PDB file of C-alpha atoms in Angstrom:
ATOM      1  CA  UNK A1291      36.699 -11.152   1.444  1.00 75.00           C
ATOM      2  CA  UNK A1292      38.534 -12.990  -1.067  1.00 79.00           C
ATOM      3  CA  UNK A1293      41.377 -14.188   1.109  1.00 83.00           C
ATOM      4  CA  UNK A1294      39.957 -14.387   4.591  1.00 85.00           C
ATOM      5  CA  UNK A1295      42.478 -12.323   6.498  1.00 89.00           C
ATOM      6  CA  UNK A1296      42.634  -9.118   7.430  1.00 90.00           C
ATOM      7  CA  UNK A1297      44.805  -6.398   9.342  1.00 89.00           C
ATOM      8  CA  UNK A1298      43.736  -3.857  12.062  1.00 90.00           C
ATOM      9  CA  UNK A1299      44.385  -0.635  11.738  1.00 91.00           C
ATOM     10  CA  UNK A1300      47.977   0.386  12.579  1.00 91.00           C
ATOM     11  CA  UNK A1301      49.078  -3.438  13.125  1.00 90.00           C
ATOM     12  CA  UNK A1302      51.605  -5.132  10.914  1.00 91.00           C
ATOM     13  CA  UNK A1303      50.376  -8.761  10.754  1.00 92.00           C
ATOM     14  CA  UNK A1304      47.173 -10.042   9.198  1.00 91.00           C
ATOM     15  CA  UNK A1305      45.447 -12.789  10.558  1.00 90.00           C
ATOM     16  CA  UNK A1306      42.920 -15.572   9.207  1.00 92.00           C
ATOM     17  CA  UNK A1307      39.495 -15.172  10.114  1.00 90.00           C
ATOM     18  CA  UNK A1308      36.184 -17.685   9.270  1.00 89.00           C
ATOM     19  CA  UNK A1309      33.489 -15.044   8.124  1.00 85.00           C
ATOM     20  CA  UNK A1310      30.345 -15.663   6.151  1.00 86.00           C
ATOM     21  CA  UNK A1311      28.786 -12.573   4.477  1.00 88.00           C
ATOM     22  CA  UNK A1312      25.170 -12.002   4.137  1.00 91.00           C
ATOM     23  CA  UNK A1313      23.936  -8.836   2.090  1.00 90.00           C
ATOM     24  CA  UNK A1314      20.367  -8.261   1.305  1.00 87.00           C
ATOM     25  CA  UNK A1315      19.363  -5.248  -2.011  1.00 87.00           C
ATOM     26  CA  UNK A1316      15.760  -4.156  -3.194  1.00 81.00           C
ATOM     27  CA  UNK A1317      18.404  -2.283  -5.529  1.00 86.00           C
ATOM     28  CA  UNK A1318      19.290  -4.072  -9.119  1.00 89.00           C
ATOM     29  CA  UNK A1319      23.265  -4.465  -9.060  1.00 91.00           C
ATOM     30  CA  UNK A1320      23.791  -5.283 -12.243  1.00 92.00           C
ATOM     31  CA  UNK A1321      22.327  -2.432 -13.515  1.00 94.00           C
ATOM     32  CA  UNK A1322      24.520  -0.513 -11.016  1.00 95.00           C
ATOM     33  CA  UNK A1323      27.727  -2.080 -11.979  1.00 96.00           C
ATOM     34  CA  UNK A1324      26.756  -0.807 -15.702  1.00 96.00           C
ATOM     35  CA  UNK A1325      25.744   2.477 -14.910  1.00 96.00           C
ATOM     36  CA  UNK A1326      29.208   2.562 -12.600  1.00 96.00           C
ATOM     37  CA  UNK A1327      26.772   2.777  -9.188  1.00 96.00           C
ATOM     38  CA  UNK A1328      28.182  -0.582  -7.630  1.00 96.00           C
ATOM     39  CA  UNK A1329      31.895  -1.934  -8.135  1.00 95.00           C
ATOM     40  CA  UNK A1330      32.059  -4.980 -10.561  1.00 95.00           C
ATOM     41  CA  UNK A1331      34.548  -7.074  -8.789  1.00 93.00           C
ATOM     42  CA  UNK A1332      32.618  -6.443  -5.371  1.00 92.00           C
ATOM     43  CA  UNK A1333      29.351  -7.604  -6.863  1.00 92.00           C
ATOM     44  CA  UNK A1334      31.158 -10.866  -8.075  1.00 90.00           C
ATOM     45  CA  UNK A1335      32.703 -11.397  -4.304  1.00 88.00           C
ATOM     46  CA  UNK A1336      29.703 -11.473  -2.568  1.00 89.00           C
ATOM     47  CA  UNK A1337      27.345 -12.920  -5.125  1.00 88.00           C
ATOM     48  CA  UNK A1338      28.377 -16.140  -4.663  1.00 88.00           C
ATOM     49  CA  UNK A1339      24.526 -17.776  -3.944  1.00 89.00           C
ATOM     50  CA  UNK A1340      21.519 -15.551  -4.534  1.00 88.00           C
ATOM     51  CA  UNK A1341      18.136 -16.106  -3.382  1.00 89.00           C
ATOM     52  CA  UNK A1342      15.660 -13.972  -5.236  1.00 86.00           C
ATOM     53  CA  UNK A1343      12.569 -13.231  -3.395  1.00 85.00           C
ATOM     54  CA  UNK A1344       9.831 -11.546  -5.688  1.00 88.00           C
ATOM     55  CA  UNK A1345       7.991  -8.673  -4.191  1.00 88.00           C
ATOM     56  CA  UNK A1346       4.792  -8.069  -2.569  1.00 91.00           C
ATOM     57  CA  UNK A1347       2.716  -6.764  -5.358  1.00 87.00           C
ATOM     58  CA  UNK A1348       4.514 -10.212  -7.395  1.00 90.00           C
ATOM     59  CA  UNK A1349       2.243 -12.481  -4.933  1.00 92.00           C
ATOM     60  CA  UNK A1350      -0.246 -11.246  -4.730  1.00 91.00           C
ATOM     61  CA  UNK A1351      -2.011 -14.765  -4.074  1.00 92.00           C
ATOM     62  CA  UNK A1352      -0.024 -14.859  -0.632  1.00 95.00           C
ATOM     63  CA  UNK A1353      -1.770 -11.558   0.873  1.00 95.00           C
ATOM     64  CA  UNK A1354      -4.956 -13.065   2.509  1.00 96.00           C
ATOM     65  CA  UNK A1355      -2.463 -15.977   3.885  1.00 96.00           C
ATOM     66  CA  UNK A1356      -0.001 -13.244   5.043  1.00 96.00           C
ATOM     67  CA  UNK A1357      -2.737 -11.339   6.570  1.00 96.00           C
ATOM     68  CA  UNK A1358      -4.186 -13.788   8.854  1.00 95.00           C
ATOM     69  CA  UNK A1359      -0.621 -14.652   9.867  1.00 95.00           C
ATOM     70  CA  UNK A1360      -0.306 -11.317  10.833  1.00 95.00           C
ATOM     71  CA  UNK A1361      -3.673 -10.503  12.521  1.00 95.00           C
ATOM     72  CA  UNK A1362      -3.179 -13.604  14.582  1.00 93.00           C
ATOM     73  CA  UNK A1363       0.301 -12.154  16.026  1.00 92.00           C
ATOM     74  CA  UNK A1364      -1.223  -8.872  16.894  1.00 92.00           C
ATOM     75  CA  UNK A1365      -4.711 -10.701  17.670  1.00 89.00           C
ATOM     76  CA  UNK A1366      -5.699 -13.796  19.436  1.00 84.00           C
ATOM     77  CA  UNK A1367      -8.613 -15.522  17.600  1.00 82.00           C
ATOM     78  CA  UNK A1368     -10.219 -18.925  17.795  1.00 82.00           C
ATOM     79  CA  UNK A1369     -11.460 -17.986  14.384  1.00 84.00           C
ATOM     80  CA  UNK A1370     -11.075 -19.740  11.580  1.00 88.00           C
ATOM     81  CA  UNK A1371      -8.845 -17.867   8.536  1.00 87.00           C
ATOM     82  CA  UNK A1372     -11.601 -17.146   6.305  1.00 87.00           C
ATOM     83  CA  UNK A1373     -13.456 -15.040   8.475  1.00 91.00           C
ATOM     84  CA  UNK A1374     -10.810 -13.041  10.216  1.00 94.00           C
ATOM     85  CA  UNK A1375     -10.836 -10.340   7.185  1.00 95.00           C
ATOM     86  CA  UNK A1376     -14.133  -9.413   4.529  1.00 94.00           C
ATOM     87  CA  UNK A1377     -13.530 -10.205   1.053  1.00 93.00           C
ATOM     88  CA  UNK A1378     -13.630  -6.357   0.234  1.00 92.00           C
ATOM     89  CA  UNK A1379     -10.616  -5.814   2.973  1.00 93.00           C
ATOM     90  CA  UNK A1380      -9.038  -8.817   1.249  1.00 93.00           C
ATOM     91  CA  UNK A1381      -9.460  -7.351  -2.262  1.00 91.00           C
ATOM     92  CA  UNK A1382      -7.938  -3.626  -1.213  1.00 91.00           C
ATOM     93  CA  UNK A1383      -5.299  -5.201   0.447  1.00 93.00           C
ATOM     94  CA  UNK A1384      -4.352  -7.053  -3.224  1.00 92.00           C
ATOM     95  CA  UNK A1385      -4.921  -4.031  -5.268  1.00 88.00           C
ATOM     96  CA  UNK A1386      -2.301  -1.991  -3.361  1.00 88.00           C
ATOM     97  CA  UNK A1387       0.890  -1.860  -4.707  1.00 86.00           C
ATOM     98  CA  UNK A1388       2.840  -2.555  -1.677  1.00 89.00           C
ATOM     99  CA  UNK A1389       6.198  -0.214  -1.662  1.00 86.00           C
ATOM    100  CA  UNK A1390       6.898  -1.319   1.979  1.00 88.00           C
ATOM    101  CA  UNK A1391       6.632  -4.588   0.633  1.00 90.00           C
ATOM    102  CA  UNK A1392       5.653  -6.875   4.049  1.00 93.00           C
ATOM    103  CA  UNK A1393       6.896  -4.167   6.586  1.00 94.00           C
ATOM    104  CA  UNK A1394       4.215  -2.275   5.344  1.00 95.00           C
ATOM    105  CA  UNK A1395       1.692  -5.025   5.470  1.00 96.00           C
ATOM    106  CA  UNK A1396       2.591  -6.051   8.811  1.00 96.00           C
ATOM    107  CA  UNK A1397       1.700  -2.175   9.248  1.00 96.00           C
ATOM    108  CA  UNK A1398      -1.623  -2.156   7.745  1.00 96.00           C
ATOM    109  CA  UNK A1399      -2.824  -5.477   9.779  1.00 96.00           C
ATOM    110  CA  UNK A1400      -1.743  -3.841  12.963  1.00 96.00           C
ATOM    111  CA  UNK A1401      -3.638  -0.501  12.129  1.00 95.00           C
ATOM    112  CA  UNK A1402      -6.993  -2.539  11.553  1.00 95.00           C
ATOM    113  CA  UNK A1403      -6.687  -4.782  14.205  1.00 94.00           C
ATOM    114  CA  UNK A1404      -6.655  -1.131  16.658  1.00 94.00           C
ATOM    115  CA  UNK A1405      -9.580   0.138  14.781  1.00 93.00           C
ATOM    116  CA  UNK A1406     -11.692  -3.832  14.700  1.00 92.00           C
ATOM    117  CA  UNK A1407     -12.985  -4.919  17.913  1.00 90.00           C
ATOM    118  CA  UNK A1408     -14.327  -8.170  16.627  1.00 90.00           C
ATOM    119  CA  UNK A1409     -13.415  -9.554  13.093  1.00 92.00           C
ATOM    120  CA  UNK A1410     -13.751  -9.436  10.297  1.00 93.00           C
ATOM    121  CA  UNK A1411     -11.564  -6.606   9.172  1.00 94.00           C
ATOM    122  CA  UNK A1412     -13.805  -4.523   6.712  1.00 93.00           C
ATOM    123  CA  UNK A1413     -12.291  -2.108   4.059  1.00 92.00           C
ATOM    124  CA  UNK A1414     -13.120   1.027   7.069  1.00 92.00           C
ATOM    125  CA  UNK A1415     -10.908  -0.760   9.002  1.00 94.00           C
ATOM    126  CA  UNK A1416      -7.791  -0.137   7.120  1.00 93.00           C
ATOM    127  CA  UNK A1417      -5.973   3.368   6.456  1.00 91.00           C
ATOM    128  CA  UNK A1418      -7.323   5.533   4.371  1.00 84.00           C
ATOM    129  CA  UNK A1419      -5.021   5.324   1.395  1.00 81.00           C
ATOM    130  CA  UNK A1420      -6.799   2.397   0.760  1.00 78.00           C
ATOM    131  CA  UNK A1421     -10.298   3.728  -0.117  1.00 66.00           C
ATOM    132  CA  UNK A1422      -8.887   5.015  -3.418  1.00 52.00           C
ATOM    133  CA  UNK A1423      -7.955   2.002  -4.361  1.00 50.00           C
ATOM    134  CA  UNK A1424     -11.880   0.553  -3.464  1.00 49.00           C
ATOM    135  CA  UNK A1425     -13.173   3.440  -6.125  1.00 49.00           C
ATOM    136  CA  UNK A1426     -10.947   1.895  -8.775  1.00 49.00           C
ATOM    137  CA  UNK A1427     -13.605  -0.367 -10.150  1.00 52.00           C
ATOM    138  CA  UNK A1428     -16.619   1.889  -9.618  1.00 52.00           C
ATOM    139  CA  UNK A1429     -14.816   4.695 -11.406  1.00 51.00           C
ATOM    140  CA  UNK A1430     -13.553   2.216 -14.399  1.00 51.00           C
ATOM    141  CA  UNK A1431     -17.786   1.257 -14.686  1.00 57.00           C
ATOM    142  CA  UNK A1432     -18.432   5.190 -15.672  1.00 61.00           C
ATOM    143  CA  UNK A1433     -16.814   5.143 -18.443  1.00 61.00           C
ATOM    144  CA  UNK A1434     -14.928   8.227 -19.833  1.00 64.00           C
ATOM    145  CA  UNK A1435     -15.431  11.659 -18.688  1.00 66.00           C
ATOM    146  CA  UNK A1436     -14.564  14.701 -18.160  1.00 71.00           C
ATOM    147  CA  UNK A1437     -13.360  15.844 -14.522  1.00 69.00           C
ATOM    148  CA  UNK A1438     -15.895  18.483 -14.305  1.00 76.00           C
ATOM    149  CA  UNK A1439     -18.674  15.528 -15.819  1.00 79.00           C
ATOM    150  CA  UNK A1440     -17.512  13.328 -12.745  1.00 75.00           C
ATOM    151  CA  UNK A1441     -17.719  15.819 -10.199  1.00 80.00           C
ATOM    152  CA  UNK A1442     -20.637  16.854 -11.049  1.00 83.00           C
ATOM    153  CA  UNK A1443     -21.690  13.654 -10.579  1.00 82.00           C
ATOM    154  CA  UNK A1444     -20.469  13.269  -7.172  1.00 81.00           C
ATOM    155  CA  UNK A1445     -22.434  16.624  -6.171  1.00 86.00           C
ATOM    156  CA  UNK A1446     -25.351  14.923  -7.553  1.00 86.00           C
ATOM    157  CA  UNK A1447     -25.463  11.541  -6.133  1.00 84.00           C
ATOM    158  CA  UNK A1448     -24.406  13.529  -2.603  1.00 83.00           C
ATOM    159  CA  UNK A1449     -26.956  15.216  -2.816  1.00 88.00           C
ATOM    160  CA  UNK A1450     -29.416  13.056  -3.679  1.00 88.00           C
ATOM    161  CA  UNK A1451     -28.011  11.001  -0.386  1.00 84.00           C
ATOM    162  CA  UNK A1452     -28.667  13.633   1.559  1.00 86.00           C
ATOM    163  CA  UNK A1453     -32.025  14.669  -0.129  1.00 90.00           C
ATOM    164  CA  UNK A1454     -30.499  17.951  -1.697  1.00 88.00           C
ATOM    165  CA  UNK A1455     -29.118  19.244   2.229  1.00 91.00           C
ATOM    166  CA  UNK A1456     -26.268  20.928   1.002  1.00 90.00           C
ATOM    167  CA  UNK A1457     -23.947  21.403   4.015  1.00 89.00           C
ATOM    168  CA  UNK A1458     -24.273  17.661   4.472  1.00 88.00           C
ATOM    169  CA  UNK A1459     -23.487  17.127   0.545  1.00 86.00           C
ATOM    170  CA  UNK A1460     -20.074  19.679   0.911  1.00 84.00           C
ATOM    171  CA  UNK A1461     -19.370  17.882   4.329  1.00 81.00           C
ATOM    172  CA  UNK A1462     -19.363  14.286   3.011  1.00 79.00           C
ATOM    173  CA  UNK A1463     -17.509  15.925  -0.190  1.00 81.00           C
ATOM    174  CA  UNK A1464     -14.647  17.567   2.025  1.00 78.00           C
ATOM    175  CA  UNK A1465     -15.496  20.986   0.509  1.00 80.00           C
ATOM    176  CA  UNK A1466     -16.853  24.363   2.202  1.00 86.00           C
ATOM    177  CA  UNK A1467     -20.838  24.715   1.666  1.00 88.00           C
ATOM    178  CA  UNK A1468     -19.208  27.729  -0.752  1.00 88.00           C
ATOM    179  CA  UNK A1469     -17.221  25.608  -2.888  1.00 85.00           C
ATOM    180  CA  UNK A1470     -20.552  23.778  -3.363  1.00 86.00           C
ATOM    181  CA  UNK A1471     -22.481  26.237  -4.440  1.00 87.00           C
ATOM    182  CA  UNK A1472     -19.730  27.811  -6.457  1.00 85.00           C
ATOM    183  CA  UNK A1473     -19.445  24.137  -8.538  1.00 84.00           C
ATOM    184  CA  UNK A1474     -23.160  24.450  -8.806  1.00 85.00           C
ATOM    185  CA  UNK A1475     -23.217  27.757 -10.121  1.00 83.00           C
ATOM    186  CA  UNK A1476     -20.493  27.272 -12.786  1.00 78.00           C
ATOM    187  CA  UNK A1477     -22.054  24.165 -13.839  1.00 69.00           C
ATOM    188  CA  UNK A1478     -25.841  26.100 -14.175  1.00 67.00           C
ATOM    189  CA  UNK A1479     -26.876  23.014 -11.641  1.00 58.00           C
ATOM    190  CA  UNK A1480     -27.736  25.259  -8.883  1.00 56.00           C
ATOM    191  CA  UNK A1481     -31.463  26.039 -10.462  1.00 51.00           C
ATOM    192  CA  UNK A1482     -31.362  22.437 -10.829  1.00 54.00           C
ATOM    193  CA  UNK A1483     -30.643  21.251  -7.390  1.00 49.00           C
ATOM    194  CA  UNK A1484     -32.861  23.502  -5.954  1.00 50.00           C
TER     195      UNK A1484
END
């Protein structure tokens, strides 16, 4: 690197060669280099002009701009960008934390874009790690309870949805009609619900 020559394997003479190196990390080398991960010298060879380009979840602001960059290469749409994706869609995609970084988003957009027929892309529309993220608010607004206090409180509420049908309250719950009755007994809601 340093000199710009090198020597094949089994060959006596070097020769000169013009090479530009280009190395991309998500990794921190400095912190390498200290915890003796990464060779000093090597980091100072190829750092010679570093671009630093901050993370998904660190622009957040860029996602809906992103997004309808994205839809439109999977997509072709006369639409304008503002309607191509719902504010709630819009608002799950910024409260993800984005590990994949854009990869991943690229991901996402293509996902709801097979599940949309016509825009806008809705929060059903995107995989379902992302509903989670759409209860974040709602469960912040209870307050604190316990686990048992909030899922009792799902019971409820599914029932009352359902207008106390309980194999359609354990269905939407993703529990056997047993489990619900078994929560309901253990809470003393069963007399209640019934």
């Amino acid at each position: 690197l340093e000199s710009g020559e090198i020597r094949r394997v089994g060959d006596n003479e070097s020769f000169r060669i013009d090479l530009r190196v280009v190395c991309a990390t998500h990794r921190n080398l400095p912190e390498m280099v200290q915890e003796g991960e990464f060779r000093e010298d090597l980091m100072f060879r190829i750092n010679t002009f570093e671009i630093m380009l901050p993370t998904l979840r660190e622009r957040l602001d860029d996602i809906p701009e992103l997004a309808c960059h994205m839809f439109r290469r999977f997509r072709k749409s006369n639409l304008p960008d503002e309607r191509l994706f719902s504010p709630e869609a819009i608002a799950a995609l910024q409260a993800h934390v984005w590990p994949g970084n854009v990869r991943e988003l690229a991901n996402v957009i293509e996902h709801a874009c097979i599940l949309c027929d016509e825009p806008p892309i809705a929060p059903e529309h995107l995989p379902s790690r992302f509903a989670s993220r759409q209860l974040r608010p709602q469960l912040a607004a209870l307050g604190p309870m316990s686990l048992r206090e909030l899922e009792l409180k799902a019971i409820h509420e599914s029932l009352e949805r359902h207008h106390g049908n309980k194999a359609k309250a354990a269905d939407e719950l993703g529990v056997s009609l047993k489990t619900l009755y078994n929560k309901l007994n253990q809470t003393g809601a069963l007399e209640k619900s019934a």
